[in-house]
CSV table of C-alpha atoms and ligand atoms in Angstrom, one decimal:
chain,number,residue,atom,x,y,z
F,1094,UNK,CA,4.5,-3.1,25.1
F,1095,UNK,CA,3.8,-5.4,22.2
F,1096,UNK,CA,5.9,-4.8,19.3
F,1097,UNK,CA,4.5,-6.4,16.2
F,1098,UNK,CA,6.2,-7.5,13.1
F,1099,UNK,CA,5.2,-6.0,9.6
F,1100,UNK,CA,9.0,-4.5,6.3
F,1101,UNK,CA,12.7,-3.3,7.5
F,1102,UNK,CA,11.0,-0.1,9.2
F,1103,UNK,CA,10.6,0.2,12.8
F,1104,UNK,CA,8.1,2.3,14.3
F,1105,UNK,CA,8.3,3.1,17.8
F,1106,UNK,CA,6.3,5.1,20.5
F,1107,UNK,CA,4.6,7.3,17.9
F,1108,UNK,CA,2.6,10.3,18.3
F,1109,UNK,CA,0.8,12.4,15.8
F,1110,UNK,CA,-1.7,14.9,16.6
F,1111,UNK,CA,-3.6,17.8,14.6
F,1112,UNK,CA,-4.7,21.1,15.1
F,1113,UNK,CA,-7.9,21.7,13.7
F,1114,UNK,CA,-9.5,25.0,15.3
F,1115,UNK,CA,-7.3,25.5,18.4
F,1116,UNK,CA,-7.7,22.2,19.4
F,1117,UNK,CA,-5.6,19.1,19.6
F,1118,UNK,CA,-6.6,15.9,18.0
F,1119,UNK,CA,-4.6,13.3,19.1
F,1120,UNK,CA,-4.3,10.6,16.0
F,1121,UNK,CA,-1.7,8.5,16.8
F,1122,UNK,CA,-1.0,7.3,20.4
F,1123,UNK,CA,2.4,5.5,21.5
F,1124,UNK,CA,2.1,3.5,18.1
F,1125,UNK,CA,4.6,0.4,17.7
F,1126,UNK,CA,5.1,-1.4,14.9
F,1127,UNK,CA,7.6,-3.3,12.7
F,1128,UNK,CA,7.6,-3.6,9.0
F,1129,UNK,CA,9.4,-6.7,7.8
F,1130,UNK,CA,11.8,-6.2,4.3
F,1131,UNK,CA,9.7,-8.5,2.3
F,1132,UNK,CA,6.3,-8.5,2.2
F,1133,UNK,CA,3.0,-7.7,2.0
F,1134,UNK,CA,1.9,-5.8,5.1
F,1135,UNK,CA,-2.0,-4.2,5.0
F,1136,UNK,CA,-3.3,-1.9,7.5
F,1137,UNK,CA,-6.3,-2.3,8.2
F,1138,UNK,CA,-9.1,0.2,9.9
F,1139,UNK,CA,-12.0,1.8,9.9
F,1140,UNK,CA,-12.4,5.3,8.3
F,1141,UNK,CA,-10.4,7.6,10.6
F,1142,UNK,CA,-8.4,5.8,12.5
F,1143,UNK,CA,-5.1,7.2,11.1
F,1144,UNK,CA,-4.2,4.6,8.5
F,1145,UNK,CA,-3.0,7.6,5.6
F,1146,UNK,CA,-1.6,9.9,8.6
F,1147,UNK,CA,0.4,6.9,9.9
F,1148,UNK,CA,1.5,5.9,6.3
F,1149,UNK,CA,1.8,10.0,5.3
F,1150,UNK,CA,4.0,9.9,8.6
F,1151,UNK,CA,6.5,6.5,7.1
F,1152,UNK,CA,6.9,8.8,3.7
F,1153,UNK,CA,8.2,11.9,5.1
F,1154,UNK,CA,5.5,13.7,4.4
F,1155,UNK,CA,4.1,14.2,7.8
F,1156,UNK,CA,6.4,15.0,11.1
F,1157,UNK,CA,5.6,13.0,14.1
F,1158,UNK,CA,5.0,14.9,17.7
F,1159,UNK,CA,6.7,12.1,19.4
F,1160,UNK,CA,8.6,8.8,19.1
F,1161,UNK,CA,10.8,7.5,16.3
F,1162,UNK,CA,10.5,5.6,12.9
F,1163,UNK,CA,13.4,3.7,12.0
F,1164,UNK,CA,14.1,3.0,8.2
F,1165,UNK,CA,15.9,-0.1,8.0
F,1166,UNK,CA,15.3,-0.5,3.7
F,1167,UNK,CA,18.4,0.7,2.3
F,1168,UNK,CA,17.0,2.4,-1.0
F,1169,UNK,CA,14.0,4.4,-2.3
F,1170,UNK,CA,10.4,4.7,-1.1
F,1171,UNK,CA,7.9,5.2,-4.0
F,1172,UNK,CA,3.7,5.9,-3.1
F,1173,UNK,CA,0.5,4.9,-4.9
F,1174,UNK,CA,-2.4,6.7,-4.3
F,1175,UNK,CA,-5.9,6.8,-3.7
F,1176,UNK,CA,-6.2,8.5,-7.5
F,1177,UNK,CA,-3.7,7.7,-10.0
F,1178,UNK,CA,-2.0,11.0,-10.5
F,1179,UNK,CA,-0.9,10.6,-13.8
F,1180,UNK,CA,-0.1,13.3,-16.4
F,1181,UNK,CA,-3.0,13.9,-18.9
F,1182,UNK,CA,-0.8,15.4,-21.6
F,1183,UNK,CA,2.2,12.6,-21.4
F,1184,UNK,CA,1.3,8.9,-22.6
F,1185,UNK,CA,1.3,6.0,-21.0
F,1186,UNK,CA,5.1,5.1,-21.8
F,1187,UNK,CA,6.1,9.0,-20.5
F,1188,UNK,CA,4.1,8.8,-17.5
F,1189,UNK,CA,6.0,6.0,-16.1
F,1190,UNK,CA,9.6,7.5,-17.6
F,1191,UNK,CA,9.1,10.9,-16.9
F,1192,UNK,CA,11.2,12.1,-14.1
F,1193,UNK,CA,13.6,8.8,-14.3
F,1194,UNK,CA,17.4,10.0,-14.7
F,1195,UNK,CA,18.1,8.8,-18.2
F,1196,UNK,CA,20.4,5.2,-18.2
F,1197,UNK,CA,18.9,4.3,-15.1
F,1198,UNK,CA,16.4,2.2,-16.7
F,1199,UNK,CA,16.2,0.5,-20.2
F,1200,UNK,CA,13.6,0.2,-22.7
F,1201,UNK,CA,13.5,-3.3,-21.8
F,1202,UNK,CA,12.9,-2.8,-18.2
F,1203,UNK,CA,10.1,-0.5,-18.6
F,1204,UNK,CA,8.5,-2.7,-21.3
F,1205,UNK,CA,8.6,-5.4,-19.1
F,1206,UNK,CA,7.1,-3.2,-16.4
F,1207,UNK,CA,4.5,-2.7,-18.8
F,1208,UNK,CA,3.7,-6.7,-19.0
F,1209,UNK,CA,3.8,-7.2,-15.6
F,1210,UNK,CA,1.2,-4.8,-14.2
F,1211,UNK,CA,-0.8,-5.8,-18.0
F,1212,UNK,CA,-0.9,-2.8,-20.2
F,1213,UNK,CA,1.0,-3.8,-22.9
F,1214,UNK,CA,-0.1,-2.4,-26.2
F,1215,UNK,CA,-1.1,0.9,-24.7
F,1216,UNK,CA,1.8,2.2,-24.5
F,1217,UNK,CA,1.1,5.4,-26.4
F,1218,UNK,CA,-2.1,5.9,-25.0
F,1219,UNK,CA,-3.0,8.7,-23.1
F,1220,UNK,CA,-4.7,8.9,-19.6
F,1221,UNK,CA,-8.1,9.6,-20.8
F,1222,UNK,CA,-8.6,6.4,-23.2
F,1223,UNK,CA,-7.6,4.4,-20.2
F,1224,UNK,CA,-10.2,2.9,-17.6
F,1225,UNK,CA,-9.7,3.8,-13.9
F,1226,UNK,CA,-8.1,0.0,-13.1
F,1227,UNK,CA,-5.4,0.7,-16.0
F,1228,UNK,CA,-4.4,4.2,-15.0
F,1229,UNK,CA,-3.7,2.9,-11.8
F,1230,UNK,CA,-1.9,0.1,-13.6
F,1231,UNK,CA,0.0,3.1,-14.8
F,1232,UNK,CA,0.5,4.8,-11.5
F,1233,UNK,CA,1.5,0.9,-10.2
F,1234,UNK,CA,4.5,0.8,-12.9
F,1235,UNK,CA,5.7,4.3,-12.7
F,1236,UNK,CA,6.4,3.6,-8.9
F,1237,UNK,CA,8.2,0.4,-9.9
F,1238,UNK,CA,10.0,1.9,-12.2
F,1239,UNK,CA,11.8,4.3,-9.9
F,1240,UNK,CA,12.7,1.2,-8.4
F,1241,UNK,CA,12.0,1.6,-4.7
F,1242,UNK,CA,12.4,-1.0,-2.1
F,1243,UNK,CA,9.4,-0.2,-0.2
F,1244,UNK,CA,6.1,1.0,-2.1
F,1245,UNK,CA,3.3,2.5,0.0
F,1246,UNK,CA,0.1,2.3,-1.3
F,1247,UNK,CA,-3.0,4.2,0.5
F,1248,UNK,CA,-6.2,2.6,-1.0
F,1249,UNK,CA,-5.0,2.0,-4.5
F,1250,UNK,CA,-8.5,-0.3,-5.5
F,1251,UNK,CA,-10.6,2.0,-3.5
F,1252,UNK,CA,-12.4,3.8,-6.5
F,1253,UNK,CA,-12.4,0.7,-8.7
F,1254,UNK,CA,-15.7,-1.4,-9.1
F,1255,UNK,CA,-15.7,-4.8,-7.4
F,1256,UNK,CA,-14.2,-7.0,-10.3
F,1257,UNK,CA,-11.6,-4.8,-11.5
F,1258,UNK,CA,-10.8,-4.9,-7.7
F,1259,UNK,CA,-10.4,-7.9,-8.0
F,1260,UNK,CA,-8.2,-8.4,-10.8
F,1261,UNK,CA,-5.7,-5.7,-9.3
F,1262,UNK,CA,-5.1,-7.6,-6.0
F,1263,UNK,CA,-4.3,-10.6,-7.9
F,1264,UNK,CA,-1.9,-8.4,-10.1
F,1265,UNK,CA,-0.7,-7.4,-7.1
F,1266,UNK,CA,0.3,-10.7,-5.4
F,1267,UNK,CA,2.3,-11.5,-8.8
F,1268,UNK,CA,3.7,-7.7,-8.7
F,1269,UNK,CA,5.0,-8.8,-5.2
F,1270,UNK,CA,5.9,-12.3,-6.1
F,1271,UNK,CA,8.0,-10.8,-9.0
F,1272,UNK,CA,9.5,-8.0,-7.3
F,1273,UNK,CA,9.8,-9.2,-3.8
F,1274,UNK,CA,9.4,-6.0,-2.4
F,1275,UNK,CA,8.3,-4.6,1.3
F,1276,UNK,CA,4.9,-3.3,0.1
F,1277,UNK,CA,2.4,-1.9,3.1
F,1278,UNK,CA,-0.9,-1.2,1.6
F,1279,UNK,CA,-3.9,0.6,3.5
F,1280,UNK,CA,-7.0,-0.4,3.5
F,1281,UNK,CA,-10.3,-0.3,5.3
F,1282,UNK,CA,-11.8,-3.8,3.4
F,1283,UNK,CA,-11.2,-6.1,6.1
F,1284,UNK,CA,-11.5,-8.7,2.7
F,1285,UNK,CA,-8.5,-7.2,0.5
F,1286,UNK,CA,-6.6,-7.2,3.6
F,1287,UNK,CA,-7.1,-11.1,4.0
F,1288,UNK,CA,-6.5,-11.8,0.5
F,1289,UNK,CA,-3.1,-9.9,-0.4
F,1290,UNK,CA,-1.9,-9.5,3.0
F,1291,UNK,CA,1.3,-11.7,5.3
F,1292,UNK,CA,0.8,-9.5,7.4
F,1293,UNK,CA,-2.5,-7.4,8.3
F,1294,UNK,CA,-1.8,-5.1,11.0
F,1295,UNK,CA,-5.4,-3.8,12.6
F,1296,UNK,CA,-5.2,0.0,13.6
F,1297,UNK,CA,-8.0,1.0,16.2
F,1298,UNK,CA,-8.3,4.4,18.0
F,1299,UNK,CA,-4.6,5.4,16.9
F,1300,UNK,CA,-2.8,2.0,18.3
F,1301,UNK,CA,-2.4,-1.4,16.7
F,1302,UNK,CA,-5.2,-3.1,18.2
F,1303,UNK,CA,-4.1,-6.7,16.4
F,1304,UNK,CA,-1.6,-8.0,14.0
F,1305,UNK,CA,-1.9,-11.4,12.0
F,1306,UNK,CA,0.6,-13.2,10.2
F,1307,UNK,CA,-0.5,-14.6,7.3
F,1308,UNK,CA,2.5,-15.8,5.4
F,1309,UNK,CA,1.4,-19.6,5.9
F,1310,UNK,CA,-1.4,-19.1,3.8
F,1311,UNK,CA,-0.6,-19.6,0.0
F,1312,UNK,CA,-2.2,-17.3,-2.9
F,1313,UNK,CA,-4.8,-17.2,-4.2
F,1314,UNK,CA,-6.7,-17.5,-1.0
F,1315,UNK,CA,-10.7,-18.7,-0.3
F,1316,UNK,CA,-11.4,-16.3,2.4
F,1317,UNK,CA,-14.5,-17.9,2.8
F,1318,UNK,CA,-12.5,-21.3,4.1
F,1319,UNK,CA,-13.0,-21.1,8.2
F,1320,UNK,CA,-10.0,-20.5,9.0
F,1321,UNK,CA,-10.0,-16.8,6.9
F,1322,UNK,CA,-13.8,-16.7,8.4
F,1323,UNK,CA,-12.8,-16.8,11.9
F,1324,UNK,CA,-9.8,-14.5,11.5
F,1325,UNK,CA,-12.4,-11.9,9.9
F,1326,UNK,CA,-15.3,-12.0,12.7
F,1327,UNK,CA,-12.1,-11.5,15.1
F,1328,UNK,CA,-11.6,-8.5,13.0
F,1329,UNK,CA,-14.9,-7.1,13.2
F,1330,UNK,CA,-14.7,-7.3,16.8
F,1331,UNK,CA,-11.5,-5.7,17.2
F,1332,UNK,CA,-12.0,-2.5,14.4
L,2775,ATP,N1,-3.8,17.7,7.8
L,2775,ATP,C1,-4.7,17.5,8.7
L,2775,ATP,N2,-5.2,18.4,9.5
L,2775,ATP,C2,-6.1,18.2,10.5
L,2775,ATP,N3,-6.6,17.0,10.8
L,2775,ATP,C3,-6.2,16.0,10.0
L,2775,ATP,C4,-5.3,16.1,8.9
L,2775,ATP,N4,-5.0,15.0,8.3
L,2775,ATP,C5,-5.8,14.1,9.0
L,2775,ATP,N5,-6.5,14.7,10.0
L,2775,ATP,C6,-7.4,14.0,10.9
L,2775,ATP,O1,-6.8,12.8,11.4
L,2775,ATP,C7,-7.7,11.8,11.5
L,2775,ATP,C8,-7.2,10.6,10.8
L,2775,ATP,O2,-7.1,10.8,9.4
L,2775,ATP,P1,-6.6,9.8,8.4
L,2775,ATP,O3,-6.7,10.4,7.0
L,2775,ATP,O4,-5.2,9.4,8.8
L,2775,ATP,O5,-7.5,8.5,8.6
L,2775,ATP,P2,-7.8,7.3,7.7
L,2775,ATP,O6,-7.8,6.1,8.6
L,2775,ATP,O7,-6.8,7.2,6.6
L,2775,ATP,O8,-9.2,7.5,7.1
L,2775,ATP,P3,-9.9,7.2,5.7
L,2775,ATP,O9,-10.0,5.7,5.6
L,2775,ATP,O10,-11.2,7.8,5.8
L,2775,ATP,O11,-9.0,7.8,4.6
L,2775,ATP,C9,-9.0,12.3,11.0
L,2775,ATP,O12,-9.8,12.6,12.2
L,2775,ATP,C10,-8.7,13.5,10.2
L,2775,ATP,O13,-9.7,14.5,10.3
């Protein structure tokens, strides 16, 4: 059995399946995988496949039938989602505080939070005079503020428009270059996965079908240079 490499967590011989009706759906089927302790690791798959089950599964928020995941990350794990799931009645600057045990953090830390993901100036804003790429921005620094070593993200660009994409995945490369963090991000654009991912694990019928590394190739990246070219038709074929 292959065993492939993606951030201090090791998966091994997973099994999930669901009830729906009286009868079983198997999602997940003898899954291996590795998660390395640095690093950007994408999963990538077509709709279905069982990419928020499996990541759902690696928070503690699912229970597997079968098999084992091993956390190897000593420390926290924070989660961005889909939406931003901020607080409509608490501003910017208490969104990302609120819940954090006072003297853990400083106000220097979380300002500098605040320049790193690029919403400085809002700070007192609410969620409703915020576009959709800032109050994720939002959602981004109140994960890093709870300081986790491994963030999970399950399509975090998915409802942004194409530039504002854009612009978050290369404010996430710098998040990651900053913060050095294991960060596994799901996806089913086989194109973010190329351009933020080292390593982009493919997840096909409930199984890693195929697993690039991609740590050789420096940011920001021309995915449409050959090399990223090939790598995606081989994708296409595999999905
Ligand atoms: N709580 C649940 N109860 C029953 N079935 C579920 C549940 N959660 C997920 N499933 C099923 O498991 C399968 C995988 O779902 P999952 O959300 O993991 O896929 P995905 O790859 O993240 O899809 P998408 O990209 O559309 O979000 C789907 O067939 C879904 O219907």
């Amino acid at each position: 059995m292959e065993v492939l490499k993606i951030a201090g967590v090791k998966i091994e011989n997973l099994y999930k399946n669901f009830s729906v009706d009286g009868k079983e759906i198997p999602v997940l089927k003898n899954l291996y995988l590795n998660i390395e302790e640095e690093g950007i690791t994408v999963i990538v798959g077509k709709s279905g496949c069982g990419k928020t089950t499996l990541l759902r599964l690696l928070a503690g928020l699912e229970i597997a039938d079968r098999g084992q995941i091993t956390l190897d990350v000593k420390g926290k794990l924070g989660m961005v989602f889909q939406e931003p799931r901020l607080m409509p009645w608490l501003t910017v600057w208490n969104n990302i505080t609120f819940g954090l045990n006072k003297g853990t953090y400083t106000k220097e830390f979380i300002e500098n939070l605040i320049s790193l993901v690029g919403i400085k100036g809002f700070e007192m804003a609410y969620p409703d005079q915020l576009s959709g790429g800032m109050m994720q921005r939002v959602a981004i620094a109140r994960v890093l503020a709870y300081k986790p070593s491994i963030i999970l993200m399950d399509e975090p660009f998915a409802s942004l428009d194409y530039f504002t994409r854009e612009t978050m995945q290369k404010e996430l490369i710098n998040i990651y270059k900053q913060s050095k963090k294991a960060i596994v991000l799901v996806t089913h654009s086989i194109d973010e996965a190329l351009i933020v991912g080292q390593n982009v694990v493919v997840l096909k019928d409930g199984q890693v079908s195929n697993s690039y590394n991609l740590s050789k190739y420096t940011y920001p990246r021309d995915i449409l240079n050959d090399n990223f070219v090939k790598i995606k038709k081989e994708i296409l074929e595999n999905i």
